[in-house]
Amino acid sequence: NAGVTQTPKFRVLKTGQSMTLLCAQDMNHEYMYWYRQDPGMGLRLIHYSVGEGTTAKGEVPDGYNVSRLKKQNFLLGLESAAPSQTSVYFCASSKQEIGKNIQYFGAGTRLSVL
Amino acid sequence: SQKIEQNSEALNIQEGKTATLTCNYTNYSPAYLQWYRQDPGRGPVFLLLIRENEKEKRKERLKVTFDTTLKQSLFHITASQPADSATYLCALEYTGGGNKLTFGTGTQLKVEL
């Protein structure tokens, strides 16, 4: 039972390059989330999805795009990477349960933008 | 905007003692509050959830309290062990928050022999 799988685990980009982070979950969860975690800032929500084909902006969406073409996958794209996007990115998923949004996280992607 | 405060300084305690971590929040009242554990290089893992109408929740050596008057949650680990060393995050979903959690910055706990 893999849970939430993120690829890649590490990546180094040059300023202006693009990349896509992949998140896959095998728990049939409706909700999926992308966070970034920076020292002293905690987890901040970038974008999220409440179902296949739907996405919404979180707290820090600028510079990122997402897509959820299949229920089990949630992609995070950086079109033109900037050093400010150096961070650890976490994907999470949760069931559609009222009053109980327990989130299951992947192991993270460590991204450095030079 | 919602703000969640956790002590940014690491908490060092001796093995066998009770560790108490604090989570304070401002503004809107949360529908419920959760605590997660995060080990270095890993994603957070859910531990406990407590609803706004609950005062206390327990799970094995863990206890969470929720005081909506003080806008505070306390997270206790009794009979602490070195294996409990980790960063602990609190997270809130606010009423009308649309299935989104707001996380605190976390408190690092170190349990020493």
PDB file of C-alpha atoms in Angstrom:
ATOM      1  CA  ASN A   1       0.000   0.000   0.000  1.00  0.00           C
ATOM      2  CA  ALA A   2       1.978   2.984  -1.316  1.00  0.00           C
ATOM      3  CA  GLY A   3      -0.304   5.791  -0.080  1.00  0.00           C
ATOM      4  CA  VAL A   4       0.893   9.091  -1.566  1.00  0.00           C
ATOM      5  CA  THR A   5       3.895   8.965  -3.894  1.00  0.00           C
ATOM      6  CA  GLN A   6       5.776  12.026  -5.094  1.00  0.00           C
ATOM      7  CA  THR A   7       8.265  12.153  -7.947  1.00  0.00           C
ATOM      8  CA  PRO A   8      10.971  13.256  -8.214  1.00  0.00           C
ATOM      9  CA  LYS A   9      12.449  13.277  -4.702  1.00  0.00           C
ATOM     10  CA  PHE A  10      15.138  15.856  -5.535  1.00  0.00           C
ATOM     11  CA  ARG A  11      15.638  18.317  -8.361  1.00  0.00           C
ATOM     12  CA  VAL A  12      17.957  21.200  -9.157  1.00  0.00           C
ATOM     13  CA  LEU A  13      16.781  23.755 -11.706  1.00  0.00           C
ATOM     14  CA  LYS A  14      18.269  26.847 -13.236  1.00  0.00           C
ATOM     15  CA  THR A  15      16.294  30.081 -13.128  1.00  0.00           C
ATOM     16  CA  GLY A  16      13.768  30.135 -15.958  1.00  0.00           C
ATOM     17  CA  GLN A  17      13.565  26.369 -16.441  1.00  0.00           C
ATOM     18  CA  SER A  18      10.278  24.560 -16.153  1.00  0.00           C
ATOM     19  CA  MET A  19       9.344  21.316 -14.460  1.00  0.00           C
ATOM     20  CA  THR A  20       6.401  19.247 -13.311  1.00  0.00           C
ATOM     21  CA  LEU A  21       6.066  17.531  -9.965  1.00  0.00           C
ATOM     22  CA  LEU A  22       3.892  14.432  -9.926  1.00  0.00           C
ATOM     23  CA  CYS A  23       1.735  13.238  -7.048  1.00  0.00           C
ATOM     24  CA  ALA A  24      -0.072   9.913  -7.133  1.00  0.00           C
ATOM     25  CA  GLN A  25      -2.369   8.432  -4.492  1.00  0.00           C
ATOM     26  CA  ASP A  26      -3.828   4.946  -4.369  1.00  0.00           C
ATOM     27  CA  MET A  27      -6.445   5.537  -1.630  1.00  0.00           C
ATOM     28  CA  ASN A  28      -9.233   6.736  -3.952  1.00  0.00           C
ATOM     29  CA  HIS A  29      -9.290  10.098  -2.144  1.00  0.00           C
ATOM     30  CA  GLU A  30     -11.328  12.933  -3.580  1.00  0.00           C
ATOM     31  CA  TYR A  31      -9.196  15.796  -2.268  1.00  0.00           C
ATOM     32  CA  MET A  32      -5.587  16.513  -3.126  1.00  0.00           C
ATOM     33  CA  TYR A  33      -3.296  19.344  -2.084  1.00  0.00           C
ATOM     34  CA  TRP A  34       0.096  20.857  -2.882  1.00  0.00           C
ATOM     35  CA  TYR A  35       2.041  22.605  -0.113  1.00  0.00           C
ATOM     36  CA  ARG A  36       5.438  24.171   0.150  1.00  0.00           C
ATOM     37  CA  GLN A  37       7.428  24.120   3.387  1.00  0.00           C
ATOM     38  CA  ASP A  38      10.066  26.706   4.132  1.00  0.00           C
ATOM     39  CA  PRO A  39      12.067  27.227   7.359  1.00  0.00           C
ATOM     40  CA  GLY A  40      10.072  29.302   9.825  1.00  0.00           C
ATOM     41  CA  MET A  41       7.049  29.466   7.510  1.00  0.00           C
ATOM     42  CA  GLY A  42       5.387  26.129   8.041  1.00  0.00           C
ATOM     43  CA  LEU A  43       3.310  24.405   5.401  1.00  0.00           C
ATOM     44  CA  ARG A  44       1.622  26.804   2.991  1.00  0.00           C
ATOM     45  CA  LEU A  45      -1.076  25.702   0.587  1.00  0.00           C
ATOM     46  CA  ILE A  46      -0.292  26.355  -3.080  1.00  0.00           C
ATOM     47  CA  HIS A  47      -3.247  24.786  -4.921  1.00  0.00           C
ATOM     48  CA  TYR A  48      -5.772  22.101  -4.165  1.00  0.00           C
ATOM     49  CA  SER A  49      -8.401  19.970  -5.858  1.00  0.00           C
ATOM     50  CA  VAL A  50     -11.728  18.695  -4.583  1.00  0.00           C
ATOM     51  CA  GLY A  51     -12.191  16.227  -7.422  1.00  0.00           C
ATOM     52  CA  GLU A  52     -11.112  15.101 -10.857  1.00  0.00           C
ATOM     53  CA  GLY A  53     -11.027  18.011 -13.298  1.00  0.00           C
ATOM     54  CA  THR A  54     -11.263  20.708 -10.610  1.00  0.00           C
ATOM     55  CA  THR A  55      -8.551  22.876  -9.072  1.00  0.00           C
ATOM     56  CA  ALA A  56      -8.489  25.940  -6.834  1.00  0.00           C
ATOM     57  CA  LYS A  57      -5.938  28.434  -5.558  1.00  0.00           C
ATOM     58  CA  GLY A  58      -4.504  28.244  -2.085  1.00  0.00           C
ATOM     59  CA  GLU A  59      -2.531  30.747  -0.065  1.00  0.00           C
ATOM     60  CA  VAL A  60       0.541  31.062  -2.351  1.00  0.00           C
ATOM     61  CA  PRO A  61      -0.485  30.135  -5.930  1.00  0.00           C
ATOM     62  CA  ASP A  62       1.594  32.619  -7.938  1.00  0.00           C
ATOM     63  CA  GLY A  63       4.159  31.029 -10.239  1.00  0.00           C
ATOM     64  CA  TYR A  64       2.528  27.584 -10.106  1.00  0.00           C
ATOM     65  CA  ASN A  65      -0.099  25.748 -12.119  1.00  0.00           C
ATOM     66  CA  VAL A  66      -1.831  22.449 -11.416  1.00  0.00           C
ATOM     67  CA  SER A  67      -3.883  19.851 -13.201  1.00  0.00           C
ATOM     68  CA  ARG A  68      -5.992  16.917 -12.045  1.00  0.00           C
ATOM     69  CA  LEU A  69      -6.926  14.978 -15.146  1.00  0.00           C
ATOM     70  CA  LYS A  70      -7.221  11.694 -13.259  1.00  0.00           C
ATOM     71  CA  LYS A  71      -8.556  11.214  -9.731  1.00  0.00           C
ATOM     72  CA  GLN A  72      -5.368   9.565  -8.520  1.00  0.00           C
ATOM     73  CA  ASN A  73      -2.915  12.137  -9.911  1.00  0.00           C
ATOM     74  CA  PHE A  74      -2.256  15.789  -9.118  1.00  0.00           C
ATOM     75  CA  LEU A  75       0.445  17.619 -11.069  1.00  0.00           C
ATOM     76  CA  LEU A  76       2.220  20.796  -9.965  1.00  0.00           C
ATOM     77  CA  GLY A  77       3.945  22.812 -12.684  1.00  0.00           C
ATOM     78  CA  LEU A  78       6.528  25.542 -12.516  1.00  0.00           C
ATOM     79  CA  GLU A  79       6.597  27.324 -15.876  1.00  0.00           C
ATOM     80  CA  SER A  80       9.594  29.570 -15.217  1.00  0.00           C
ATOM     81  CA  ALA A  81      11.382  28.670 -12.004  1.00  0.00           C
ATOM     82  CA  ALA A  82      12.691  31.410  -9.714  1.00  0.00           C
ATOM     83  CA  PRO A  83      15.107  31.153  -6.759  1.00  0.00           C
ATOM     84  CA  SER A  84      12.180  32.073  -4.466  1.00  0.00           C
ATOM     85  CA  GLN A  85      10.641  28.724  -5.389  1.00  0.00           C
ATOM     86  CA  THR A  86      13.472  26.835  -3.722  1.00  0.00           C
ATOM     87  CA  SER A  87      11.591  24.807  -1.133  1.00  0.00           C
ATOM     88  CA  VAL A  88      10.358  21.392  -0.084  1.00  0.00           C
ATOM     89  CA  TYR A  89       7.076  20.535  -1.780  1.00  0.00           C
ATOM     90  CA  PHE A  90       4.567  18.171  -0.224  1.00  0.00           C
ATOM     91  CA  CYS A  91       1.518  16.603  -1.757  1.00  0.00           C
ATOM     92  CA  ALA A  92      -1.359  15.372   0.396  1.00  0.00           C
ATOM     93  CA  SER A  93      -4.691  13.689  -0.125  1.00  0.00           C
ATOM     94  CA  SER A  94      -7.816  13.226   1.970  1.00  0.00           C
ATOM     95  CA  LYS A  95     -11.229  11.598   1.898  1.00  0.00           C
ATOM     96  CA  GLN A  96     -14.395  13.603   1.426  1.00  0.00           C
ATOM     97  CA  GLU A  97     -15.560  13.401   5.063  1.00  0.00           C
ATOM     98  CA  ILE A  98     -17.420  16.227   6.768  1.00  0.00           C
ATOM     99  CA  GLY A  99     -15.629  17.389   9.889  1.00  0.00           C
ATOM    100  CA  LYS A 100     -12.672  15.084   9.395  1.00  0.00           C
ATOM    101  CA  ASN A 101     -10.183  16.293   6.808  1.00  0.00           C
ATOM    102  CA  ILE A 102      -7.312  13.967   7.778  1.00  0.00           C
ATOM    103  CA  GLN A 103      -4.537  14.456   5.250  1.00  0.00           C
ATOM    104  CA  TYR A 104      -2.027  11.848   4.106  1.00  0.00           C
ATOM    105  CA  PHE A 105       1.278  13.231   2.897  1.00  0.00           C
ATOM    106  CA  GLY A 106       3.938  12.130   0.477  1.00  0.00           C
ATOM    107  CA  ALA A 107       7.631  12.134   1.352  1.00  0.00           C
ATOM    108  CA  GLY A 108       8.269  15.469  -0.355  1.00  0.00           C
ATOM    109  CA  THR A 109      10.244  16.862  -3.282  1.00  0.00           C
ATOM    110  CA  ARG A 110      13.290  18.962  -2.496  1.00  0.00           C
ATOM    111  CA  LEU A 111      13.702  21.606  -5.178  1.00  0.00           C
ATOM    112  CA  SER A 112      16.594  24.004  -5.554  1.00  0.00           C
ATOM    113  CA  VAL A 113      16.451  26.810  -8.107  1.00  0.00           C
ATOM    114  CA  LEU A 114      19.823  28.346  -8.864  1.00  0.00           C
TER     115      LEU A 114
ATOM    116  CA  SER B   1      -6.311  36.174   8.094  1.00  0.00           C
ATOM    117  CA  GLN B   2      -6.012  33.113  10.295  1.00  0.00           C
ATOM    118  CA  LYS B   3      -2.849  32.854  12.335  1.00  0.00           C
ATOM    119  CA  ILE B   4      -1.545  29.844  14.224  1.00  0.00           C
ATOM    120  CA  GLU B   5       1.325  30.127  16.657  1.00  0.00           C
ATOM    121  CA  GLN B   6       3.510  27.327  17.923  1.00  0.00           C
ATOM    122  CA  ASN B   7       6.646  27.769  19.972  1.00  0.00           C
ATOM    123  CA  SER B   8       9.500  27.992  17.477  1.00  0.00           C
ATOM    124  CA  GLU B   9      12.077  27.107  20.116  1.00  0.00           C
ATOM    125  CA  ALA B  10      12.862  23.424  20.483  1.00  0.00           C
ATOM    126  CA  LEU B  11      11.549  21.684  23.578  1.00  0.00           C
ATOM    127  CA  ASN B  12      14.104  19.470  25.304  1.00  0.00           C
ATOM    128  CA  ILE B  13      12.900  17.052  27.967  1.00  0.00           C
ATOM    129  CA  GLN B  14      14.177  13.988  29.755  1.00  0.00           C
ATOM    130  CA  GLU B  15      12.980  10.498  28.948  1.00  0.00           C
ATOM    131  CA  GLY B  16       9.999   9.508  31.046  1.00  0.00           C
ATOM    132  CA  LYS B  17       8.745  13.069  31.565  1.00  0.00           C
ATOM    133  CA  THR B  18       5.590  14.548  30.037  1.00  0.00           C
ATOM    134  CA  ALA B  19       6.086  16.819  27.049  1.00  0.00           C
ATOM    135  CA  THR B  20       3.549  19.610  26.565  1.00  0.00           C
ATOM    136  CA  LEU B  21       3.354  21.530  23.299  1.00  0.00           C
ATOM    137  CA  THR B  22       1.182  24.586  22.711  1.00  0.00           C
ATOM    138  CA  CYS B  23      -0.842  25.756  19.721  1.00  0.00           C
ATOM    139  CA  ASN B  24      -2.486  29.187  19.828  1.00  0.00           C
ATOM    140  CA  TYR B  25      -4.741  30.573  17.144  1.00  0.00           C
ATOM    141  CA  THR B  26      -6.380  33.898  16.381  1.00  0.00           C
ATOM    142  CA  ASN B  27      -9.408  35.210  14.572  1.00  0.00           C
ATOM    143  CA  TYR B  28     -11.991  32.734  13.418  1.00  0.00           C
ATOM    144  CA  SER B  29     -13.073  29.741  15.460  1.00  0.00           C
ATOM    145  CA  PRO B  30     -11.924  26.439  14.015  1.00  0.00           C
ATOM    146  CA  ALA B  31     -14.316  23.609  13.311  1.00  0.00           C
ATOM    147  CA  TYR B  32     -11.634  21.198  14.480  1.00  0.00           C
ATOM    148  CA  LEU B  33      -7.947  20.983  15.211  1.00  0.00           C
ATOM    149  CA  GLN B  34      -5.430  18.304  14.292  1.00  0.00           C
ATOM    150  CA  TRP B  35      -1.928  17.376  15.397  1.00  0.00           C
ATOM    151  CA  TYR B  36       0.671  15.887  13.046  1.00  0.00           C
ATOM    152  CA  ARG B  37       4.145  14.503  13.581  1.00  0.00           C
ATOM    153  CA  GLN B  38       6.953  15.211  11.115  1.00  0.00           C
ATOM    154  CA  ASP B  39      10.308  13.449  11.110  1.00  0.00           C
ATOM    155  CA  PRO B  40      13.322  14.912   9.259  1.00  0.00           C
ATOM    156  CA  GLY B  41      13.105  14.335   5.517  1.00  0.00           C
ATOM    157  CA  ARG B  42       9.550  12.996   5.680  1.00  0.00           C
ATOM    158  CA  GLY B  43       6.017  14.243   5.260  1.00  0.00           C
ATOM    159  CA  PRO B  44       3.730  14.950   8.229  1.00  0.00           C
ATOM    160  CA  VAL B  45       1.782  12.048   9.721  1.00  0.00           C
ATOM    161  CA  PHE B  46      -1.640  12.494  11.353  1.00  0.00           C
ATOM    162  CA  LEU B  47      -1.859  11.813  15.090  1.00  0.00           C
ATOM    163  CA  LEU B  48      -5.086  13.176  16.614  1.00  0.00           C
ATOM    164  CA  LEU B  49      -8.149  15.247  15.756  1.00  0.00           C
ATOM    165  CA  ILE B  50     -10.298  17.168  18.247  1.00  0.00           C
ATOM    166  CA  ARG B  51     -13.544  18.968  17.438  1.00  0.00           C
ATOM    167  CA  GLU B  52     -14.627  22.377  18.735  1.00  0.00           C
ATOM    168  CA  ASN B  53     -17.208  20.801  21.059  1.00  0.00           C
ATOM    169  CA  GLU B  54     -14.664  18.408  22.607  1.00  0.00           C
ATOM    170  CA  LYS B  55     -12.479  19.332  25.567  1.00  0.00           C
ATOM    171  CA  GLU B  56     -10.032  16.439  25.488  1.00  0.00           C
ATOM    172  CA  LYS B  57      -8.989  13.511  23.310  1.00  0.00           C
ATOM    173  CA  ARG B  58      -6.628  10.655  24.153  1.00  0.00           C
ATOM    174  CA  LYS B  59      -4.755   8.011  22.185  1.00  0.00           C
ATOM    175  CA  GLU B  60      -2.335   5.779  24.045  1.00  0.00           C
ATOM    176  CA  ARG B  61       0.343   8.146  25.500  1.00  0.00           C
ATOM    177  CA  LEU B  62      -1.012  11.166  23.642  1.00  0.00           C
ATOM    178  CA  LYS B  63      -3.543  13.683  24.937  1.00  0.00           C
ATOM    179  CA  VAL B  64      -4.925  16.772  23.246  1.00  0.00           C
ATOM    180  CA  THR B  65      -6.983  19.503  24.888  1.00  0.00           C
ATOM    181  CA  PHE B  66      -8.922  22.237  23.152  1.00  0.00           C
ATOM    182  CA  ASP B  67      -9.944  25.479  24.854  1.00  0.00           C
ATOM    183  CA  THR B  68     -11.972  27.634  22.455  1.00  0.00           C
ATOM    184  CA  THR B  69     -12.179  30.431  25.044  1.00  0.00           C
ATOM    185  CA  LEU B  70      -8.406  30.715  25.293  1.00  0.00           C
ATOM    186  CA  LYS B  71      -8.053  29.836  21.582  1.00  0.00           C
ATOM    187  CA  GLN B  72      -5.493  27.240  22.517  1.00  0.00           C
ATOM    188  CA  SER B  73      -4.740  23.544  22.156  1.00  0.00           C
ATOM    189  CA  LEU B  74      -2.246  21.634  24.294  1.00  0.00           C
ATOM    190  CA  PHE B  75      -0.614  18.421  23.094  1.00  0.00           C
ATOM    191  CA  HIS B  76       0.802  16.119  25.752  1.00  0.00           C
ATOM    192  CA  ILE B  77       3.048  13.084  25.400  1.00  0.00           C
ATOM    193  CA  THR B  78       3.310  11.155  28.667  1.00  0.00           C
ATOM    194  CA  ALA B  79       6.222   8.862  29.544  1.00  0.00           C
ATOM    195  CA  SER B  80       8.171  10.358  26.662  1.00  0.00           C
ATOM    196  CA  GLN B  81      10.774   8.301  24.813  1.00  0.00           C
ATOM    197  CA  PRO B  82      13.685   9.245  22.532  1.00  0.00           C
ATOM    198  CA  ALA B  83      11.599   7.843  19.653  1.00  0.00           C
ATOM    199  CA  ASP B  84       9.093  10.668  20.273  1.00  0.00           C
ATOM    200  CA  SER B  85      11.708  13.192  19.108  1.00  0.00           C
ATOM    201  CA  ALA B  86      10.254  14.932  16.065  1.00  0.00           C
ATOM    202  CA  THR B  87       8.548  18.144  14.992  1.00  0.00           C
ATOM    203  CA  TYR B  88       4.886  18.397  15.915  1.00  0.00           C
ATOM    204  CA  LEU B  89       2.512  20.508  13.823  1.00  0.00           C
ATOM    205  CA  CYS B  90      -0.960  21.697  14.686  1.00  0.00           C
ATOM    206  CA  ALA B  91      -3.461  22.355  11.933  1.00  0.00           C
ATOM    207  CA  LEU B  92      -6.921  23.880  11.905  1.00  0.00           C
ATOM    208  CA  GLU B  93      -9.848  23.787   9.558  1.00  0.00           C
ATOM    209  CA  TYR B  94     -11.985  26.837  10.057  1.00  0.00           C
ATOM    210  CA  THR B  95     -15.749  26.714   9.758  1.00  0.00           C
ATOM    211  CA  GLY B  96     -16.495  27.470   6.127  1.00  0.00           C
ATOM    212  CA  GLY B  97     -12.853  26.839   5.268  1.00  0.00           C
ATOM    213  CA  GLY B  98     -13.630  24.563   2.364  1.00  0.00           C
ATOM    214  CA  ASN B  99     -11.748  21.421   3.368  1.00  0.00           C
ATOM    215  CA  LYS B 100      -8.483  23.290   3.738  1.00  0.00           C
ATOM    216  CA  LEU B 101      -6.137  23.073   6.693  1.00  0.00           C
ATOM    217  CA  THR B 102      -4.011  25.929   8.007  1.00  0.00           C
ATOM    218  CA  PHE B 103      -0.796  24.664   9.612  1.00  0.00           C
ATOM    219  CA  GLY B 104       1.342  26.095  12.370  1.00  0.00           C
ATOM    220  CA  THR B 105       5.112  26.262  11.946  1.00  0.00           C
ATOM    221  CA  GLY B 106       5.657  23.338  14.317  1.00  0.00           C
ATOM    222  CA  THR B 107       7.617  22.753  17.509  1.00  0.00           C
ATOM    223  CA  GLN B 108      10.642  20.479  17.592  1.00  0.00           C
ATOM    224  CA  LEU B 109      10.688  18.053  20.517  1.00  0.00           C
ATOM    225  CA  LYS B 110      13.899  16.384  21.671  1.00  0.00           C
ATOM    226  CA  VAL B 111      13.655  13.639  24.262  1.00  0.00           C
ATOM    227  CA  GLU B 112      16.993  12.937  25.925  1.00  0.00           C
ATOM    228  CA  LEU B 113      18.111   9.832  27.782  1.00  0.00           C
TER     229      LEU B 113
END
